[in-house]
CSV table of C-alpha atoms and ligand atoms in Angstrom, one decimal:
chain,number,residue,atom,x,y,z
A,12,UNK,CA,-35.7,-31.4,223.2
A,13,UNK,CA,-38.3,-33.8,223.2
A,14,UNK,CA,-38.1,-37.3,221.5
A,15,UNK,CA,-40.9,-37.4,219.1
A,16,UNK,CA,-41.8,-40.6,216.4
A,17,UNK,CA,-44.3,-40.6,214.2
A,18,UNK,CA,-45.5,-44.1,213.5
A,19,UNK,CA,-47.0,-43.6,210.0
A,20,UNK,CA,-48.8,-46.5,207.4
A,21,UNK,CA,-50.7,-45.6,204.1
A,22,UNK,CA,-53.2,-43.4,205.2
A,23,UNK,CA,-50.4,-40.7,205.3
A,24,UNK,CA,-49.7,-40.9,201.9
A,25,UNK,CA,-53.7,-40.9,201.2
A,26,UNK,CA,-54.1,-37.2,200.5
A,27,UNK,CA,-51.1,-37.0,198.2
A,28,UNK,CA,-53.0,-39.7,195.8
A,29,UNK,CA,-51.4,-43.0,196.2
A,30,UNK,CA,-54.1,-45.7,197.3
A,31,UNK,CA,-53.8,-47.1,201.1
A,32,UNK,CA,-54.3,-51.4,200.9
A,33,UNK,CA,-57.0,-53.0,203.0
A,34,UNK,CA,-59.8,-49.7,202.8
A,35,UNK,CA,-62.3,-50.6,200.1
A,36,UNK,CA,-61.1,-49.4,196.4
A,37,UNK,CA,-57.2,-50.4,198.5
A,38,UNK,CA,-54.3,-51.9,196.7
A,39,UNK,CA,-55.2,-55.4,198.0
A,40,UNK,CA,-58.7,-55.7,196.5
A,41,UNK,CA,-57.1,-55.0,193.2
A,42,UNK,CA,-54.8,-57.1,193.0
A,43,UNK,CA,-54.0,-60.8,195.5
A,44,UNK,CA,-51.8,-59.7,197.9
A,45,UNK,CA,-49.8,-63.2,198.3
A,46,UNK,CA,-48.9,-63.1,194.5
A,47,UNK,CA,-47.0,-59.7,194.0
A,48,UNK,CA,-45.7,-58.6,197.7
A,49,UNK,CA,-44.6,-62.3,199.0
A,50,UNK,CA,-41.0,-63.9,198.6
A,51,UNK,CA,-43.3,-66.9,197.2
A,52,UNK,CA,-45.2,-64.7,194.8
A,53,UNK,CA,-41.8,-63.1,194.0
A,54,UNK,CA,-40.1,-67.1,193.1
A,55,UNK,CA,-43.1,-68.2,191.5
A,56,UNK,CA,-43.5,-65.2,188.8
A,57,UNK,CA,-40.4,-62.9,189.1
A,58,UNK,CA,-41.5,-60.8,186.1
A,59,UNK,CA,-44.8,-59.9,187.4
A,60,UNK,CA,-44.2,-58.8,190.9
A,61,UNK,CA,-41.3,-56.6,189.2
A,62,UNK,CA,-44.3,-55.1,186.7
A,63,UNK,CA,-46.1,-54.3,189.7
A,64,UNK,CA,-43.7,-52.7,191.4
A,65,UNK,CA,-42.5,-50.8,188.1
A,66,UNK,CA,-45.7,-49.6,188.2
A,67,UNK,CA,-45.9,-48.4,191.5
A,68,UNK,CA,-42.6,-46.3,190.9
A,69,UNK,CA,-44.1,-44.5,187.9
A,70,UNK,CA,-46.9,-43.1,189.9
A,71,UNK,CA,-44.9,-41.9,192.7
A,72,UNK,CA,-43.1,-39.7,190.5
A,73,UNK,CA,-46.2,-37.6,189.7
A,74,UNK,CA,-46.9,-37.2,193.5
A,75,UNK,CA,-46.0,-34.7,195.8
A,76,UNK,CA,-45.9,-34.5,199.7
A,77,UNK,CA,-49.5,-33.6,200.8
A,78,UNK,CA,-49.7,-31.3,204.0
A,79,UNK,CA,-49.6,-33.9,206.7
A,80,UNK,CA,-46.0,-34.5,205.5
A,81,UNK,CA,-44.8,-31.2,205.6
A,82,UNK,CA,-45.9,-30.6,209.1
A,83,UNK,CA,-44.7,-33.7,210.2
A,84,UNK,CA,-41.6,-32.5,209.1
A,85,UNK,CA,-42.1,-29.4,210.4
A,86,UNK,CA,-41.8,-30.3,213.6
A,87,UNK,CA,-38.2,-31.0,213.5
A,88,UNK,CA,-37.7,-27.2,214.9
A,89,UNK,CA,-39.0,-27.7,218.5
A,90,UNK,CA,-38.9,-31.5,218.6
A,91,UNK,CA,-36.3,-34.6,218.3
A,92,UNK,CA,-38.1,-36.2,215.5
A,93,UNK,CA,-37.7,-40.1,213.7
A,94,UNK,CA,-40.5,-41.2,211.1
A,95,UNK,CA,-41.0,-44.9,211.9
A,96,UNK,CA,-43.1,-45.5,208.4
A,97,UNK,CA,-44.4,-48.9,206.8
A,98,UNK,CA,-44.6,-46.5,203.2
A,99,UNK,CA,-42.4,-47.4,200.4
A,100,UNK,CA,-42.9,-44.2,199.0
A,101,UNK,CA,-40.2,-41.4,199.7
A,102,UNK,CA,-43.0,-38.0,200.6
A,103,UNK,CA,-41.7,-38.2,204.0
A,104,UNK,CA,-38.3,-36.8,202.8
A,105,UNK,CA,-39.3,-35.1,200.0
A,106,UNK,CA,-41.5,-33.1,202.9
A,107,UNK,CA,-38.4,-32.7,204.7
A,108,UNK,CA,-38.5,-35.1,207.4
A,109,UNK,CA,-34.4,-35.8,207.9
A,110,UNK,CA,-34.6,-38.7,209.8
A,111,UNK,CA,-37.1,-41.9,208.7
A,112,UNK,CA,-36.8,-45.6,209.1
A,113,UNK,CA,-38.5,-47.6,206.5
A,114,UNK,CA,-39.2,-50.5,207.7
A,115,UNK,CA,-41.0,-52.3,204.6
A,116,UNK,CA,-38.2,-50.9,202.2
A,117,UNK,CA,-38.0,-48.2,199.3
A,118,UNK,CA,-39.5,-48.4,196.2
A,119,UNK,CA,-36.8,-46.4,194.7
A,120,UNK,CA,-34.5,-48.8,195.5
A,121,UNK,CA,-33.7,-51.6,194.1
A,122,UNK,CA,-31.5,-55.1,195.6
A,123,UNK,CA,-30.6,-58.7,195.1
A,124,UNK,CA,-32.6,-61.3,194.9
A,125,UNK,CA,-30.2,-63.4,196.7
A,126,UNK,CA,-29.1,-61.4,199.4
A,127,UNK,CA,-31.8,-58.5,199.9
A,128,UNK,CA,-30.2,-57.0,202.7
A,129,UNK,CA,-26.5,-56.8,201.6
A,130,UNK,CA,-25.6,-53.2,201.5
A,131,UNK,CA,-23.4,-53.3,199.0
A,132,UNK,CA,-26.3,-54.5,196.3
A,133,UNK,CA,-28.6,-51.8,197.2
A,134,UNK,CA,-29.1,-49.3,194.3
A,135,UNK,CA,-31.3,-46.1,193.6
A,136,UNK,CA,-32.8,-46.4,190.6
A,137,UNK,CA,-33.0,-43.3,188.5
A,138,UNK,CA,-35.5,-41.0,188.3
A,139,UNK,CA,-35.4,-40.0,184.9
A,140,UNK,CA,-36.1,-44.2,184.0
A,141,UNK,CA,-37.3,-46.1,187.2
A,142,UNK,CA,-37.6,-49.1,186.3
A,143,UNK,CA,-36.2,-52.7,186.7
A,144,UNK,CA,-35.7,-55.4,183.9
A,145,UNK,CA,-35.7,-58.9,183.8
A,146,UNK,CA,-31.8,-59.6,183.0
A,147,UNK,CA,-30.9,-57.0,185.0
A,148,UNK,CA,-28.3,-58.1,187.5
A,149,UNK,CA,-27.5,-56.9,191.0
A,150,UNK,CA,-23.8,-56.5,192.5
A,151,UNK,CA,-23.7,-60.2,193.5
A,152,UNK,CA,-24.8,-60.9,189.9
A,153,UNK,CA,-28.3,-62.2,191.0
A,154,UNK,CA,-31.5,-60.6,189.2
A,155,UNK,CA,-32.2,-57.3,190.5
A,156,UNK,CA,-35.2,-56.8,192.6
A,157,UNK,CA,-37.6,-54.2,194.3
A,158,UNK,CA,-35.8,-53.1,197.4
A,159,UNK,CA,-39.3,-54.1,199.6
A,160,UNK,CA,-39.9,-56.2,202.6
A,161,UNK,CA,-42.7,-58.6,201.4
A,162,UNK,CA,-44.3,-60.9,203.4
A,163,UNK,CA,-42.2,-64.3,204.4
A,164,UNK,CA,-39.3,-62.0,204.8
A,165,UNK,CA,-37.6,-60.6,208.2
A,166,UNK,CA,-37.7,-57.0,209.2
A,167,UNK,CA,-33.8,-56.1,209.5
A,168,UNK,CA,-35.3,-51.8,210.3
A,169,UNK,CA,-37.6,-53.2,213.2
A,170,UNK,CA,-34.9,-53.1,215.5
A,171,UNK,CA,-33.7,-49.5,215.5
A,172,UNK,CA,-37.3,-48.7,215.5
A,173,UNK,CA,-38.1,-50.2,218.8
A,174,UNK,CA,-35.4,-48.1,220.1
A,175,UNK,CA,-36.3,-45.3,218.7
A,176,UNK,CA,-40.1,-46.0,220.1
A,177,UNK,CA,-38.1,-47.0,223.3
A,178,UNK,CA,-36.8,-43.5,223.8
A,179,UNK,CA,-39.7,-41.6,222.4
A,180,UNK,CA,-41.7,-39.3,224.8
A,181,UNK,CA,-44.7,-39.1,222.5
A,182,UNK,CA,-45.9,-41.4,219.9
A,183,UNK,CA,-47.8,-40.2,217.0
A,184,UNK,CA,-49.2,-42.7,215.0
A,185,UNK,CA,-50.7,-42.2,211.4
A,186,UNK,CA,-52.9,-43.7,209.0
A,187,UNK,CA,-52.3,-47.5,209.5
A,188,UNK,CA,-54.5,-50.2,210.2
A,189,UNK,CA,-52.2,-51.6,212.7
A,190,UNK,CA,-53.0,-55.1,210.7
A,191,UNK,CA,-49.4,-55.8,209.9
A,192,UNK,CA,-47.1,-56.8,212.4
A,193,UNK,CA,-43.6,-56.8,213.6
A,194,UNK,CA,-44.6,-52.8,212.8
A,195,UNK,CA,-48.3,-53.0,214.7
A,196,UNK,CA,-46.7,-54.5,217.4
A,197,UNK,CA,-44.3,-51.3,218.0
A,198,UNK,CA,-46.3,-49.4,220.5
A,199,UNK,CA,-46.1,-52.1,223.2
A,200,UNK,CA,-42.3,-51.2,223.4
A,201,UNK,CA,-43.5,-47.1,224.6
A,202,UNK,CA,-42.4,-46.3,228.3
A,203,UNK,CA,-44.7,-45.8,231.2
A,204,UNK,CA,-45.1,-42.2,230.5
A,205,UNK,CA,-45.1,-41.5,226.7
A,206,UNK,CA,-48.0,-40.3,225.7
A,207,UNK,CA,-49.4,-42.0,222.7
A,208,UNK,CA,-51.8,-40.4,219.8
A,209,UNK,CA,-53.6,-41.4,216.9
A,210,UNK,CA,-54.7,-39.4,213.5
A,211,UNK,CA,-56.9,-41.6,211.5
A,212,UNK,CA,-60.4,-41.3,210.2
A,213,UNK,CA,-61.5,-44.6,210.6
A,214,UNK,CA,-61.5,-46.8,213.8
A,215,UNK,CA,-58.7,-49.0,214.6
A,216,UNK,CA,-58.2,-51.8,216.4
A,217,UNK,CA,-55.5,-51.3,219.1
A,218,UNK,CA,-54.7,-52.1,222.6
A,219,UNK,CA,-57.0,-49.9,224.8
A,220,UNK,CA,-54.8,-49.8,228.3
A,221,UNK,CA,-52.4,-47.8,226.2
A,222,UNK,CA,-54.4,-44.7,226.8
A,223,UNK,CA,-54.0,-43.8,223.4
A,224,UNK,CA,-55.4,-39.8,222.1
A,225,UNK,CA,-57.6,-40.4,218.8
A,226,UNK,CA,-58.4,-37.8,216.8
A,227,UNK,CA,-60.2,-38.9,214.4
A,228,UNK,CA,-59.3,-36.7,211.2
A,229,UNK,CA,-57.3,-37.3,207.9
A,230,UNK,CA,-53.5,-37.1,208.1
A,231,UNK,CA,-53.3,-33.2,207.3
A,232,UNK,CA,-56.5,-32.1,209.1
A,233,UNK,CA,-55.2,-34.3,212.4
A,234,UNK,CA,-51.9,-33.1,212.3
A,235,UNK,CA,-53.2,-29.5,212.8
A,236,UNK,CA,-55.8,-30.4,215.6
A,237,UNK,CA,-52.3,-32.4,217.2
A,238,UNK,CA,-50.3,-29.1,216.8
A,239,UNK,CA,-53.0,-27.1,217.6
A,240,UNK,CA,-54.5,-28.6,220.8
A,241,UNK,CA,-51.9,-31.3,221.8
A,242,UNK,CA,-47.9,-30.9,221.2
A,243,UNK,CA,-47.2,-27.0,221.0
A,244,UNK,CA,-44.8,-25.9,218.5
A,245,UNK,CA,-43.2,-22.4,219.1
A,246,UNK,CA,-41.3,-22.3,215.8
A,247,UNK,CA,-45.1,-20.8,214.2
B,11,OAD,P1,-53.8,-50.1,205.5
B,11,OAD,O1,-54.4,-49.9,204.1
B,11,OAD,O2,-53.9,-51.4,206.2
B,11,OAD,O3,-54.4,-49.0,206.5
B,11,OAD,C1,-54.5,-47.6,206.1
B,11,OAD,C2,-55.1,-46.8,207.2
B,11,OAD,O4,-55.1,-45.5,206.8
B,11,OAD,C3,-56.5,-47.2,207.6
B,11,OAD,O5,-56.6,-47.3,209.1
B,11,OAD,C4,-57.4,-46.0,207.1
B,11,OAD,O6,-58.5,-45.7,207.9
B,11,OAD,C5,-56.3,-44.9,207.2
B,11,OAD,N1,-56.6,-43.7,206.3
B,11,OAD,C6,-57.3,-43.6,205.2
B,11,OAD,N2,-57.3,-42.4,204.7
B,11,OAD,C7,-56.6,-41.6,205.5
B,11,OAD,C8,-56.2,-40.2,205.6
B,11,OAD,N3,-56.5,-39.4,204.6
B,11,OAD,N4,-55.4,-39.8,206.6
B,11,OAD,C9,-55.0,-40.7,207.6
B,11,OAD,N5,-55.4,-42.0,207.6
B,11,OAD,C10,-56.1,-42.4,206.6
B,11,OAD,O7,-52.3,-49.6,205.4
B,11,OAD,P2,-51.0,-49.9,206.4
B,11,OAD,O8,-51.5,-50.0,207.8
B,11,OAD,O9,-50.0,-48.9,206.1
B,11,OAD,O10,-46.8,-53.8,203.4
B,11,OAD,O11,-50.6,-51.3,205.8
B,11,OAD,C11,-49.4,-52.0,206.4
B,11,OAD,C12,-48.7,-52.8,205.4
B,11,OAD,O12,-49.6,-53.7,204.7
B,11,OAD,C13,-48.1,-52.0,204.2
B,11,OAD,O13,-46.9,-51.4,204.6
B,11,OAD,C14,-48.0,-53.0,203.1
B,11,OAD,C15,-49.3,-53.7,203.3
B,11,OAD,O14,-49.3,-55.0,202.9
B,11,OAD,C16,-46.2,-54.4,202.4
B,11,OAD,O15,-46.7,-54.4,201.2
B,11,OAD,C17,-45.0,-55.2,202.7
C-alpha cells in the first residue's frame, strides 16, 4: 500500500462551521491572538484563555464532520493513511480517520499547567460538561489547562510527523495557510519522489521547487477532484 498524509489546517474544518484564523471574519481578527493562545497570555490571565477555550469546546459539540473528512478517511481502504493536522478539533476521527497526529493539541483534552506534556496529567474532559474551572486541579495538583500547544511552547508531535512525512509517497495538504511553523515547515522533509498536492481556495504562499499540484477548491469539493483525477481509489 501506499503511504499517504494529509497535511490538514483550518480550512478543513471550514465546511463543517468552525471559523479558520487569519481569513477575514477568522478567529484572530476577533479576538488578539497573543492574549488567549500564548503561554504569556495563558500566565498573565489564566481565567480568560480557559473562557475562550471553554468556549471553543461548546461549539464543537454541535458540529459534525463535513465531507472532506469522511473522504479523507475514506481513503484508508486502498491507502496507508496518517492525518498530520494543526486542528484542535476531533472531525478527523469522528469521520473515521484511525490514525491522526495533532500537533497543536486537543481541545477535548485537558493538562497541567506545570508540566503540559506529562502523560499521566492528560484528561478527556466529558462530553456531557466540557468544560474547565478555575480550582480545578490536574494530577500533579497544578491548575488544569486546555490540552493546546500555544505559541512560546515546543511541539513534542512534530517529530513523528516528520517521519511520517519522511515516509509518505504522496502529500496532501489541506486548508492551511502554511503561516505557522514548525508545521509549515513539514513539506521540506518529503523525499525526492513524493508527489505533493494542495486543496485550498485561496493562494498560498509555499516553496515553488516543490512541484506542488493545486487544486484550487474547498476541502470537500478538492478532495473529490483529488480522488477523481489524481490518487485512484478502487474501494468506490
Ligand atoms: P489559517 O486560518 O491560517 O488558514 C486557513 C486556510 O484555509 C487558508 O489558506 C484558507 O484559504 C483555507 N480555507 C478556507 N476555507 C476553506 C475550505 N472550505 N476548504 C479548504 N481550505 C479552506 O489556519 P491554519 O493554517 O490552520 O494554532 O493556522 C495554523 C495555526 O494558526 C492554527 O493551528 C492555530 C493558529 O494560530 C494555534 O492556535 C496554536
Amino acid at each position: 500500500m501506499k503511504k499517504l498524509v494529509f497535511l490538514t489546517g483550518a480550512g478543513m474544518s471550514a465546511e463543517s462551521g468552525i471559523s479558520t484564523f487569519r481569513d477575514s471574519g477568522g478567529l484572530w481578527e476577533q479576538y488578539p491572538v497573543m492574549q488567549v493562545a500564548s503561554i504569556e497570555g495563558y500566565e498573565a490571565n489564566p481565567e480568560l484563555v480557559i473562557n475562550f477555550y471553554n468556549d471553543r469546546r461548546k461549539q464543537l459539540l454541535d458540529v459534525k464532520p463535513c465531507e472532506g473528512h469522511r473522504l479523507v478517511a475514506s481513503m484508508e481502504k486502498d491507502y496507508d493513511v496518517t492525518v498530520v493536522t494543526q486542528n484542535v478539533d476531533n472531525l478527523h476521527e469522528k469521520a473515521g480517520s484511525s490514525k491522526v497526529i495533532h500537533l497543536h493539541g486537543e481541545l477535548m483534552k485537558a493538562t497541567s499547567s506545570i508540566n503540559p506534556n506529562d502523560s499521566r496529567c492528560i484528561v478527556t474532559l466529558p462530553e456531557d460538561n466540557p468544560v474547565i474551572r478555575m480550582g480545578q486541579k490536574a494530577a500533579d495538583g497544578s491548575q488544569l489547562r486546555p490540552f493546546i500547544v500555544w505559541f512560546g511552547e515546543s511541539v513534542p508531535m512534530i517529530e513523528p510527523a516528520i517521519e511520517e512525512v519522511m515516509k509518505a509517497d504522496i502529500v496532501v495538504v489541506i486548508g492551511t495557510s502554511l503561516n505557522v511553523y514548525p508545521a509549515a515547515g513539514l513539506l521540506s522533509y518529503v523525499s525526492r519522489d513524493c508527489k505533493i498536492y494542495l486543496i485550498d481556495p485561496a493562494d498560498v504562499r509555499y516553496d515553488r521547487s516543490l512541484g506542488i499540484t493545486h487544486i484550487k477548491k474547498g476541502a470537500s469539493e478538492g478532495m473529490k477532484e483529488l480522488i477523481a483525477e489524481h490518487i485512484p481509489v478502487r474501494h468506490e
